[in-house]
PDB file of C-alpha atoms and ligand atoms in Angstrom:
ATOM      1  CA  UNK A   2       0.000   0.000   0.000  1.00  0.00           C
ATOM      2  CA  UNK A   3       1.211   3.523  -0.799  1.00  0.00           C
ATOM      3  CA  UNK A   4      -0.267   6.370   1.205  1.00  0.00           C
ATOM      4  CA  UNK A   5       0.210  10.109   1.635  1.00  0.00           C
ATOM      5  CA  UNK A   6      -0.034  11.747   5.060  1.00  0.00           C
ATOM      6  CA  UNK A   7      -1.080  15.321   4.385  1.00  0.00           C
ATOM      7  CA  UNK A   8      -1.343  18.127   6.911  1.00  0.00           C
ATOM      8  CA  UNK A   9       0.270  21.367   8.068  1.00  0.00           C
ATOM      9  CA  UNK A  10       3.446  21.556  10.168  1.00  0.00           C
ATOM     10  CA  UNK A  11       2.873  19.820  13.485  1.00  0.00           C
ATOM     11  CA  UNK A  12      -0.250  17.962  12.314  1.00  0.00           C
ATOM     12  CA  UNK A  13       1.304  14.661  13.405  1.00  0.00           C
ATOM     13  CA  UNK A  14       2.499  13.265  10.070  1.00  0.00           C
ATOM     14  CA  UNK A  15       5.844  12.088  11.436  1.00  0.00           C
ATOM     15  CA  UNK A  16       4.339  10.731  14.661  1.00  0.00           C
ATOM     16  CA  UNK A  17       1.727   8.671  12.826  1.00  0.00           C
ATOM     17  CA  UNK A  18       4.170   7.558  10.102  1.00  0.00           C
ATOM     18  CA  UNK A  19       6.486   6.106  12.767  1.00  0.00           C
ATOM     19  CA  UNK A  20       3.562   4.150  14.196  1.00  0.00           C
ATOM     20  CA  UNK A  21       2.571   2.789  10.767  1.00  0.00           C
ATOM     21  CA  UNK A  22       6.172   1.681  10.232  1.00  0.00           C
ATOM     22  CA  UNK A  23       6.125  -0.207  13.534  1.00  0.00           C
ATOM     23  CA  UNK A  24       2.743  -1.826  12.929  1.00  0.00           C
ATOM     24  CA  UNK A  25       2.874  -2.625   9.236  1.00  0.00           C
ATOM     25  CA  UNK A  26       6.536  -2.654   8.224  1.00  0.00           C
ATOM     26  CA  UNK A  27       5.914   0.145   5.754  1.00  0.00           C
ATOM     27  CA  UNK A  28       8.656   2.658   4.986  1.00  0.00           C
ATOM     28  CA  UNK A  29       8.390   6.303   6.017  1.00  0.00           C
ATOM     29  CA  UNK A  30       9.512   8.602   3.211  1.00  0.00           C
ATOM     30  CA  UNK A  31       9.857  12.016   4.851  1.00  0.00           C
ATOM     31  CA  UNK A  32      11.381  14.618   2.542  1.00  0.00           C
ATOM     32  CA  UNK A  33      11.976  16.797   5.624  1.00  0.00           C
ATOM     33  CA  UNK A  34      14.065  14.022   7.256  1.00  0.00           C
ATOM     34  CA  UNK A  35      15.939  13.392   3.996  1.00  0.00           C
ATOM     35  CA  UNK A  36      16.744  17.092   3.635  1.00  0.00           C
ATOM     36  CA  UNK A  37      17.857  17.382   7.281  1.00  0.00           C
ATOM     37  CA  UNK A  38      20.181  14.395   6.729  1.00  0.00           C
ATOM     38  CA  UNK A  39      21.585  16.099   3.609  1.00  0.00           C
ATOM     39  CA  UNK A  40      22.150  19.345   5.542  1.00  0.00           C
ATOM     40  CA  UNK A  41      23.927  17.425   8.313  1.00  0.00           C
ATOM     41  CA  UNK A  42      26.124  15.577   5.822  1.00  0.00           C
ATOM     42  CA  UNK A  43      26.922  18.802   3.942  1.00  0.00           C
ATOM     43  CA  UNK A  44      25.999  17.334   0.536  1.00  0.00           C
ATOM     44  CA  UNK A  45      25.297  19.653  -2.442  1.00  0.00           C
ATOM     45  CA  UNK A  46      21.549  19.183  -1.839  1.00  0.00           C
ATOM     46  CA  UNK A  47      22.035  20.005   1.848  1.00  0.00           C
ATOM     47  CA  UNK A  48      23.969  23.163   1.030  1.00  0.00           C
ATOM     48  CA  UNK A  49      21.132  24.353  -1.226  1.00  0.00           C
ATOM     49  CA  UNK A  50      18.394  23.415   1.245  1.00  0.00           C
ATOM     50  CA  UNK A  51      19.797  24.726   4.545  1.00  0.00           C
ATOM     51  CA  UNK A  52      18.851  28.411   4.362  1.00  0.00           C
ATOM     52  CA  UNK A  53      15.516  27.675   2.656  1.00  0.00           C
ATOM     53  CA  UNK A  54      14.506  25.299   5.449  1.00  0.00           C
ATOM     54  CA  UNK A  55      15.633  27.646   8.199  1.00  0.00           C
ATOM     55  CA  UNK A  56      13.405  30.333   6.637  1.00  0.00           C
ATOM     56  CA  UNK A  57      10.450  27.908   6.558  1.00  0.00           C
ATOM     57  CA  UNK A  58      10.150  28.100   2.784  1.00  0.00           C
ATOM     58  CA  UNK A  59       9.945  25.217   0.311  1.00  0.00           C
ATOM     59  CA  UNK A  60      12.959  23.539  -1.266  1.00  0.00           C
ATOM     60  CA  UNK A  61      12.779  23.134  -5.063  1.00  0.00           C
ATOM     61  CA  UNK A  62      10.400  20.566  -6.536  1.00  0.00           C
ATOM     62  CA  UNK A  63      13.209  18.938  -8.559  1.00  0.00           C
ATOM     63  CA  UNK A  64      15.327  18.281  -5.482  1.00  0.00           C
ATOM     64  CA  UNK A  65      12.600  16.675  -3.370  1.00  0.00           C
ATOM     65  CA  UNK A  66      11.147  14.590  -6.218  1.00  0.00           C
ATOM     66  CA  UNK A  67      14.625  13.225  -6.993  1.00  0.00           C
ATOM     67  CA  UNK A  68      15.061  12.279  -3.324  1.00  0.00           C
ATOM     68  CA  UNK A  69      11.742  10.405  -3.332  1.00  0.00           C
ATOM     69  CA  UNK A  70      12.580   8.532  -6.549  1.00  0.00           C
ATOM     70  CA  UNK A  71      15.944   7.427  -5.143  1.00  0.00           C
ATOM     71  CA  UNK A  72      14.386   6.205  -1.896  1.00  0.00           C
ATOM     72  CA  UNK A  73      11.724   4.198  -3.723  1.00  0.00           C
ATOM     73  CA  UNK A  74      14.396   2.614  -5.905  1.00  0.00           C
ATOM     74  CA  UNK A  75      16.181   1.413  -2.782  1.00  0.00           C
ATOM     75  CA  UNK A  76      13.035  -0.291  -1.384  1.00  0.00           C
ATOM     76  CA  UNK A  77      11.719  -3.770  -2.114  1.00  0.00           C
ATOM     77  CA  UNK A  78       8.783  -3.552  -4.556  1.00  0.00           C
ATOM     78  CA  UNK A  79       6.543  -5.292  -2.007  1.00  0.00           C
ATOM     79  CA  UNK A  80       7.128  -2.750   0.782  1.00  0.00           C
ATOM     80  CA  UNK A  81       4.470  -0.070   1.242  1.00  0.00           C
ATOM     81  CA  UNK A  82       5.437   3.619   1.280  1.00  0.00           C
ATOM     82  CA  UNK A  83       4.193   6.386   3.552  1.00  0.00           C
ATOM     83  CA  UNK A  84       4.772   9.779   1.962  1.00  0.00           C
ATOM     84  CA  UNK A  85       5.287  12.214   4.847  1.00  0.00           C
ATOM     85  CA  UNK A  86       5.545  15.857   3.804  1.00  0.00           C
ATOM     86  CA  UNK A  87       5.540  15.058   0.084  1.00  0.00           C
ATOM     87  CA  UNK A  88       3.970  16.087  -2.264  1.00  0.00           C
ATOM     88  CA  UNK A  89       3.688  19.731  -1.168  1.00  0.00           C
ATOM     89  CA  UNK A  90       3.005  21.506  -4.475  1.00  0.00           C
ATOM     90  CA  UNK A  91       1.062  20.768  -7.675  1.00  0.00           C
ATOM     91  CA  UNK A  92       4.274  19.984  -9.639  1.00  0.00           C
ATOM     92  CA  UNK A  93       5.333  17.558  -6.890  1.00  0.00           C
ATOM     93  CA  UNK A  94       1.929  15.850  -7.050  1.00  0.00           C
ATOM     94  CA  UNK A  95       2.374  15.438 -10.823  1.00  0.00           C
ATOM     95  CA  UNK A  96       5.919  14.093 -10.345  1.00  0.00           C
ATOM     96  CA  UNK A  97       4.707  11.585  -7.773  1.00  0.00           C
ATOM     97  CA  UNK A  98       2.248  10.144 -10.294  1.00  0.00           C
ATOM     98  CA  UNK A  99       5.079   9.539 -12.760  1.00  0.00           C
ATOM     99  CA  UNK A 100       7.453   8.264 -10.101  1.00  0.00           C
ATOM    100  CA  UNK A 101       4.893   5.697  -8.901  1.00  0.00           C
ATOM    101  CA  UNK A 102       3.739   4.640 -12.350  1.00  0.00           C
ATOM    102  CA  UNK A 103       7.256   4.081 -13.628  1.00  0.00           C
ATOM    103  CA  UNK A 104       7.889   1.783 -10.668  1.00  0.00           C
ATOM    104  CA  UNK A 105       4.653  -0.173 -11.002  1.00  0.00           C
ATOM    105  CA  UNK A 106       3.141   1.350  -7.855  1.00  0.00           C
ATOM    106  CA  UNK A 107      -0.166   3.097  -7.298  1.00  0.00           C
ATOM    107  CA  UNK A 108      -1.404   5.578  -4.730  1.00  0.00           C
ATOM    108  CA  UNK A 109      -4.039   3.968  -2.501  1.00  0.00           C
ATOM    109  CA  UNK A 110      -5.018   6.678  -0.093  1.00  0.00           C
ATOM    110  CA  UNK A 111      -4.420  10.259   1.061  1.00  0.00           C
ATOM    111  CA  UNK A 112      -4.957  10.765   4.774  1.00  0.00           C
ATOM    112  CA  UNK A 113      -5.583  14.394   5.616  1.00  0.00           C
ATOM    113  CA  UNK A 114      -4.839  15.236   9.249  1.00  0.00           C
ATOM    114  CA  UNK A 115      -7.252  18.024  10.149  1.00  0.00           C
ATOM    115  CA  UNK A 116      -5.886  20.332  12.852  1.00  0.00           C
ATOM    116  CA  UNK A 117      -6.553  23.628  14.545  1.00  0.00           C
ATOM    117  CA  UNK A 118      -3.704  25.955  13.578  1.00  0.00           C
ATOM    118  CA  UNK A 119      -3.605  27.648  16.972  1.00  0.00           C
ATOM    119  CA  UNK A 120      -2.530  24.381  18.612  1.00  0.00           C
ATOM    120  CA  UNK A 121       0.276  23.778  16.156  1.00  0.00           C
ATOM    121  CA  UNK A 122       2.709  26.363  17.453  1.00  0.00           C
ATOM    122  CA  UNK A 123       2.580  24.740  20.915  1.00  0.00           C
ATOM    123  CA  UNK A 124       3.060  21.311  19.393  1.00  0.00           C
ATOM    124  CA  UNK A 125       6.026  22.352  17.308  1.00  0.00           C
ATOM    125  CA  UNK A 126       7.878  24.486  19.822  1.00  0.00           C
ATOM    126  CA  UNK A 127       7.609  21.634  22.383  1.00  0.00           C
ATOM    127  CA  UNK A 128       8.875  18.956  20.015  1.00  0.00           C
ATOM    128  CA  UNK A 129      12.214  17.138  20.304  1.00  0.00           C
ATOM    129  CA  UNK A 130      13.661  13.834  19.145  1.00  0.00           C
ATOM    130  CA  UNK A 131      16.184  11.281  20.320  1.00  0.00           C
ATOM    131  CA  UNK A 132      19.518  12.216  18.737  1.00  0.00           C
ATOM    132  CA  UNK A 133      20.403   8.547  18.406  1.00  0.00           C
ATOM    133  CA  UNK A 134      17.294   6.708  17.079  1.00  0.00           C
ATOM    134  CA  UNK A 135      15.047   9.617  16.025  1.00  0.00           C
ATOM    135  CA  UNK A 136      12.056   8.723  18.244  1.00  0.00           C
ATOM    136  CA  UNK A 137       9.822  11.784  18.608  1.00  0.00           C
ATOM    137  CA  UNK A 138       8.840  13.377  21.947  1.00  0.00           C
ATOM    138  CA  UNK A 139       7.054  16.467  23.224  1.00  0.00           C
ATOM    139  CA  UNK A 140       7.647  18.554  26.365  1.00  0.00           C
ATOM    140  CA  UNK A 141       3.974  18.191  27.359  1.00  0.00           C
ATOM    141  CA  UNK A 142       2.263  15.598  25.168  1.00  0.00           C
ATOM    142  CA  UNK A 143       4.790  12.762  24.890  1.00  0.00           C
ATOM    143  CA  UNK A 144       7.513  12.640  27.520  1.00  0.00           C
ATOM    144  CA  UNK A 145       9.938   9.719  27.893  1.00  0.00           C
ATOM    145  CA  UNK A 146       8.893   7.320  30.676  1.00  0.00           C
ATOM    146  CA  UNK A 147      12.172   8.034  32.485  1.00  0.00           C
ATOM    147  CA  UNK A 148      13.056  11.715  32.133  1.00  0.00           C
ATOM    148  CA  UNK A 149      16.162  12.248  29.997  1.00  0.00           C
ATOM    149  CA  UNK A 150      16.268   8.654  28.690  1.00  0.00           C
ATOM    150  CA  UNK A 151      14.905   7.570  25.312  1.00  0.00           C
ATOM    151  CA  UNK A 152      12.176   4.890  25.701  1.00  0.00           C
ATOM    152  CA  UNK A 153      13.265   3.169  22.521  1.00  0.00           C
ATOM    153  CA  UNK A 154      17.073   3.058  22.623  1.00  0.00           C
ATOM    154  CA  UNK A 155      18.133   4.327  26.071  1.00  0.00           C
ATOM    155  CA  UNK A 156      20.126   7.282  24.717  1.00  0.00           C
ATOM    156  CA  UNK A 157      20.433  10.428  26.831  1.00  0.00           C
ATOM    157  CA  UNK A 158      20.980  12.757  23.878  1.00  0.00           C
ATOM    158  CA  UNK A 159      18.063  14.702  22.421  1.00  0.00           C
ATOM    159  CA  UNK A 160      17.811  17.418  19.781  1.00  0.00           C
ATOM    160  CA  UNK A 161      15.476  20.143  18.521  1.00  0.00           C
ATOM    161  CA  UNK A 162      15.003  21.332  14.935  1.00  0.00           C
ATOM    162  CA  UNK A 163      16.391  24.766  13.995  1.00  0.00           C
ATOM    163  CA  UNK A 164      13.133  25.581  12.161  1.00  0.00           C
ATOM    164  CA  UNK A 165      10.960  24.871  15.210  1.00  0.00           C
ATOM    165  CA  UNK A 166      10.609  28.478  16.384  1.00  0.00           C
ATOM    166  CA  UNK A 167       7.395  30.464  16.280  1.00  0.00           C
ATOM    167  CA  UNK A 168       8.383  32.835  13.477  1.00  0.00           C
ATOM    168  CA  UNK A 169       9.483  30.053  11.106  1.00  0.00           C
ATOM    169  CA  UNK A 170       6.432  27.967  11.983  1.00  0.00           C
ATOM    170  CA  UNK A 171       4.181  30.835  10.844  1.00  0.00           C
ATOM    171  CA  UNK A 172       5.989  30.921   7.469  1.00  0.00           C
ATOM    172  CA  UNK A 173       5.712  27.119   7.159  1.00  0.00           C
ATOM    173  CA  UNK A 174       1.964  27.343   7.812  1.00  0.00           C
ATOM    174  CA  UNK A 175       1.558  30.088   5.206  1.00  0.00           C
ATOM    175  CA  UNK A 176       3.449  27.929   2.684  1.00  0.00           C
ATOM    176  CA  UNK A 177       1.126  25.033   3.489  1.00  0.00           C
ATOM    177  CA  UNK A 178      -1.997  27.132   2.972  1.00  0.00           C
ATOM    178  CA  UNK A 179      -0.741  28.693  -0.276  1.00  0.00           C
ATOM    179  CA  UNK A 180       0.926  25.731  -1.980  1.00  0.00           C
ATOM    180  CA  UNK A 181       0.025  22.422  -0.336  1.00  0.00           C
ATOM    181  CA  UNK A 182      -3.650  22.656   0.653  1.00  0.00           C
ATOM    182  CA  UNK A 183      -4.577  23.428  -3.008  1.00  0.00           C
ATOM    183  CA  UNK A 184      -3.393  19.957  -4.133  1.00  0.00           C
ATOM    184  CA  UNK A 185      -6.088  18.182  -2.089  1.00  0.00           C
ATOM    185  CA  UNK A 186      -8.808  18.518  -4.774  1.00  0.00           C
ATOM    186  CA  UNK A 187      -6.634  16.470  -7.175  1.00  0.00           C
ATOM    187  CA  UNK A 188      -7.059  13.518  -4.834  1.00  0.00           C
ATOM    188  CA  UNK A 189     -10.626  14.333  -3.792  1.00  0.00           C
ATOM    189  CA  UNK A 190     -11.697  14.026  -7.423  1.00  0.00           C
ATOM    190  CA  UNK A 191     -10.279  10.508  -7.412  1.00  0.00           C
ATOM    191  CA  UNK A 192     -12.179   9.644  -4.234  1.00  0.00           C
ATOM    192  CA  UNK A 193      -9.079   8.598  -2.291  1.00  0.00           C
ATOM    193  CA  UNK A 194      -9.023  11.215   0.493  1.00  0.00           C
ATOM    194  CA  UNK A 195      -9.854  10.240   4.078  1.00  0.00           C
ATOM    195  CA  UNK A 196     -10.059  12.981   6.708  1.00  0.00           C
ATOM    196  CA  UNK A 197      -8.874  12.159  10.208  1.00  0.00           C
ATOM    197  CA  UNK A 198      -9.204  14.418  13.236  1.00  0.00           C
ATOM    198  CA  UNK A 199      -5.590  15.286  14.022  1.00  0.00           C
ATOM    199  CA  UNK A 200      -6.622  17.157  17.189  1.00  0.00           C
ATOM    200  CA  UNK A 201      -7.607  13.929  18.907  1.00  0.00           C
ATOM    201  CA  UNK A 202      -5.323  12.157  21.338  1.00  0.00           C
ATOM    202  CA  UNK A 203      -2.367  10.532  19.501  1.00  0.00           C
ATOM    203  CA  UNK A 204      -3.654   6.971  20.077  1.00  0.00           C
ATOM    204  CA  UNK A 205      -7.087   7.921  18.773  1.00  0.00           C
ATOM    205  CA  UNK A 206      -5.534   9.422  15.649  1.00  0.00           C
ATOM    206  CA  UNK A 207      -3.669   6.139  15.141  1.00  0.00           C
ATOM    207  CA  UNK A 208      -6.906   4.161  15.609  1.00  0.00           C
ATOM    208  CA  UNK A 209      -8.720   6.369  13.096  1.00  0.00           C
ATOM    209  CA  UNK A 210      -5.954   5.856  10.530  1.00  0.00           C
ATOM    210  CA  UNK A 211      -6.048   2.096  11.099  1.00  0.00           C
ATOM    211  CA  UNK A 212      -9.809   2.151  10.525  1.00  0.00           C
ATOM    212  CA  UNK A 213      -9.285   3.942   7.204  1.00  0.00           C
ATOM    213  CA  UNK A 214      -6.651   1.451   6.056  1.00  0.00           C
ATOM    214  CA  UNK A 215      -8.391  -1.727   7.292  1.00  0.00           C
ATOM    215  CA  UNK A 216     -10.891  -2.434   4.505  1.00  0.00           C
ATOM    216  CA  UNK A 217      -8.211  -2.028   1.826  1.00  0.00           C
TER     217      UNK A 217
HETATM  218  P1  LIG B 320       8.999  18.689   7.381  1.00  0.00           P
HETATM  219  O1  LIG B 320      10.053  18.026   8.146  1.00  0.00           O
HETATM  220  O2  LIG B 320       8.123  17.885   6.500  1.00  0.00           O
HETATM  221  O3  LIG B 320       8.130  19.549   8.386  1.00  0.00           O
HETATM  222  P2  LIG B 320       6.563  19.979   8.404  1.00  0.00           P
HETATM  223  O4  LIG B 320       5.733  19.616   7.259  1.00  0.00           O
HETATM  224  O5  LIG B 320       6.623  21.409   8.732  1.00  0.00           O
HETATM  225  O6  LIG B 320       5.959  19.075   9.434  1.00  0.00           O
HETATM  226  P3  LIG B 320       6.516  18.727  10.839  1.00  0.00           P
HETATM  227  O7  LIG B 320       7.569  17.670  10.721  1.00  0.00           O
HETATM  228  O8  LIG B 320       6.888  19.995  11.558  1.00  0.00           O
HETATM  229  O9  LIG B 320       5.219  18.186  11.555  1.00  0.00           O
HETATM  230  P4  LIG B 320       4.577  16.734  11.607  1.00  0.00           P
HETATM  231  O10 LIG B 320       3.256  16.787  10.937  1.00  0.00           O
HETATM  232  O11 LIG B 320       5.534  15.674  11.170  1.00  0.00           O
HETATM  233  O12 LIG B 320       4.320  16.642  13.169  1.00  0.00           O
HETATM  234  P5  LIG B 320       4.915  15.668  14.304  1.00  0.00           P
HETATM  235  O13 LIG B 320       4.389  14.292  14.119  1.00  0.00           O
HETATM  236  O14 LIG B 320       6.401  15.833  14.407  1.00  0.00           O
HETATM  237  O15 LIG B 320       9.650  19.836   6.481  1.00  0.00           O
HETATM  238  C1  LIG B 320      10.608  20.735   7.029  1.00  0.00           C
HETATM  239  C2  LIG B 320      11.108  21.668   5.926  1.00  0.00           C
HETATM  240  O16 LIG B 320      11.781  20.897   4.887  1.00  0.00           O
HETATM  241  C3  LIG B 320      10.028  22.455   5.175  1.00  0.00           C
HETATM  242  O17 LIG B 320       9.684  23.646   5.854  1.00  0.00           O
HETATM  243  C4  LIG B 320      10.721  22.702   3.829  1.00  0.00           C
HETATM  244  O18 LIG B 320      11.671  23.747   3.929  1.00  0.00           O
HETATM  245  C5  LIG B 320      11.478  21.403   3.594  1.00  0.00           C
HETATM  246  N1  LIG B 320      10.678  20.402   2.871  1.00  0.00           N
HETATM  247  C6  LIG B 320      10.293  19.169   3.355  1.00  0.00           C
HETATM  248  N2  LIG B 320       9.560  18.501   2.431  1.00  0.00           N
HETATM  249  C7  LIG B 320       9.492  19.324   1.350  1.00  0.00           C
HETATM  250  C8  LIG B 320       8.856  19.207   0.086  1.00  0.00           C
HETATM  251  N3  LIG B 320       8.141  18.103  -0.243  1.00  0.00           N
HETATM  252  N4  LIG B 320       8.969  20.238  -0.792  1.00  0.00           N
HETATM  253  C9  LIG B 320       9.691  21.343  -0.488  1.00  0.00           C
HETATM  254  N5  LIG B 320      10.305  21.529   0.710  1.00  0.00           N
HETATM  255  C10 LIG B 320      10.211  20.521   1.610  1.00  0.00           C
HETATM  256  O19 LIG B 320       4.208  16.301  15.587  1.00  0.00           O
HETATM  257  C11 LIG B 320       4.588  17.568  16.115  1.00  0.00           C
HETATM  258  C12 LIG B 320       4.639  17.522  17.644  1.00  0.00           C
HETATM  259  O20 LIG B 320       3.316  17.368  18.130  1.00  0.00           O
HETATM  260  C13 LIG B 320       5.447  16.336  18.192  1.00  0.00           C
HETATM  261  O21 LIG B 320       6.172  16.762  19.307  1.00  0.00           O
HETATM  262  C14 LIG B 320       4.397  15.319  18.594  1.00  0.00           C
HETATM  263  O22 LIG B 320       4.821  14.576  19.727  1.00  0.00           O
HETATM  264  C15 LIG B 320       3.181  16.187  18.910  1.00  0.00           C
HETATM  265  N6  LIG B 320       1.929  15.545  18.486  1.00  0.00           N
HETATM  266  C16 LIG B 320       1.705  14.805  17.371  1.00  0.00           C
HETATM  267  N7  LIG B 320       0.424  14.364  17.325  1.00  0.00           N
HETATM  268  C17 LIG B 320      -0.178  14.865  18.430  1.00  0.00           C
HETATM  269  C18 LIG B 320      -1.507  14.765  18.973  1.00  0.00           C
HETATM  270  N8  LIG B 320      -2.481  14.077  18.341  1.00  0.00           N
HETATM  271  N9  LIG B 320      -1.763  15.396  20.150  1.00  0.00           N
HETATM  272  C19 LIG B 320      -0.779  16.105  20.796  1.00  0.00           C
HETATM  273  N10 LIG B 320       0.492  16.215  20.351  1.00  0.00           N
HETATM  274  C20 LIG B 320       0.787  15.614  19.186  1.00  0.00           C
HETATM  275 MG1  LIG B 321       7.497  15.678  10.394  1.00  0.00          MG
END
């Protein structure tokens, strides 16, 4: 199965993608994570993306679509893909169609995480991840069981994203409204959009996504 998780910054795309990976052995394809890895490694893509990401703007369509194609090529054909944060523009949506078709895959479902924008700033500014395994946490909503120790791998090192400040979050939201929300009708016309309440408790969001995917 190939699915898109669509929603504004902080909607819970990464959180829910990690859970789908654990439950179904699918692969999370997060263009944000790929770009952050490129920035960290100092690759040519990372050098181009760094300032754009720190400003909360969108990296070029060509760069992100190439990253997605490469990741799909490295996956077994039988493994399902979760597109997290991609596509984000109409040209990216068109590229995804070609990328999937040329690899004999099809898009099964677009899950739109509906959220109240006012809550997103709190979610994003409280977010951090394990520096070792990448497990996501939140200062209020998802703390490690033992403070300062990752539940998953036991590491004591955590990190925060440089673009997780209020000013950049506002730009990221404006980019979402202007460029990403308008791609939804493409998928609505095909009857493959399912709306899930992203304001619910994390476990309830997971249950709602499972209910959407079950009959397929
Ligand atoms: P990206 O990394 O994709 O960031 P984003 O879309 O802004 O989304 P986030 O990762 O901030 O939010 P999320 O929905 O994953 O939320 P999460 O689950 O972490 O992109 C970053 C940048 O890279 C972009 O700005 C752009 O520059 C560039 N980029 C990436 N893809 C691109 C593309 N395709 N084209 C061009 N440029 C691209 O949750 C947030 C927090 O809330 C967590 O702490 C979590 O614990 C908590 N939380 C989650 N769910 C709940 C809940 N139900 N209740 C309470 N708390 C919750
Ligand atoms: Mg994310």
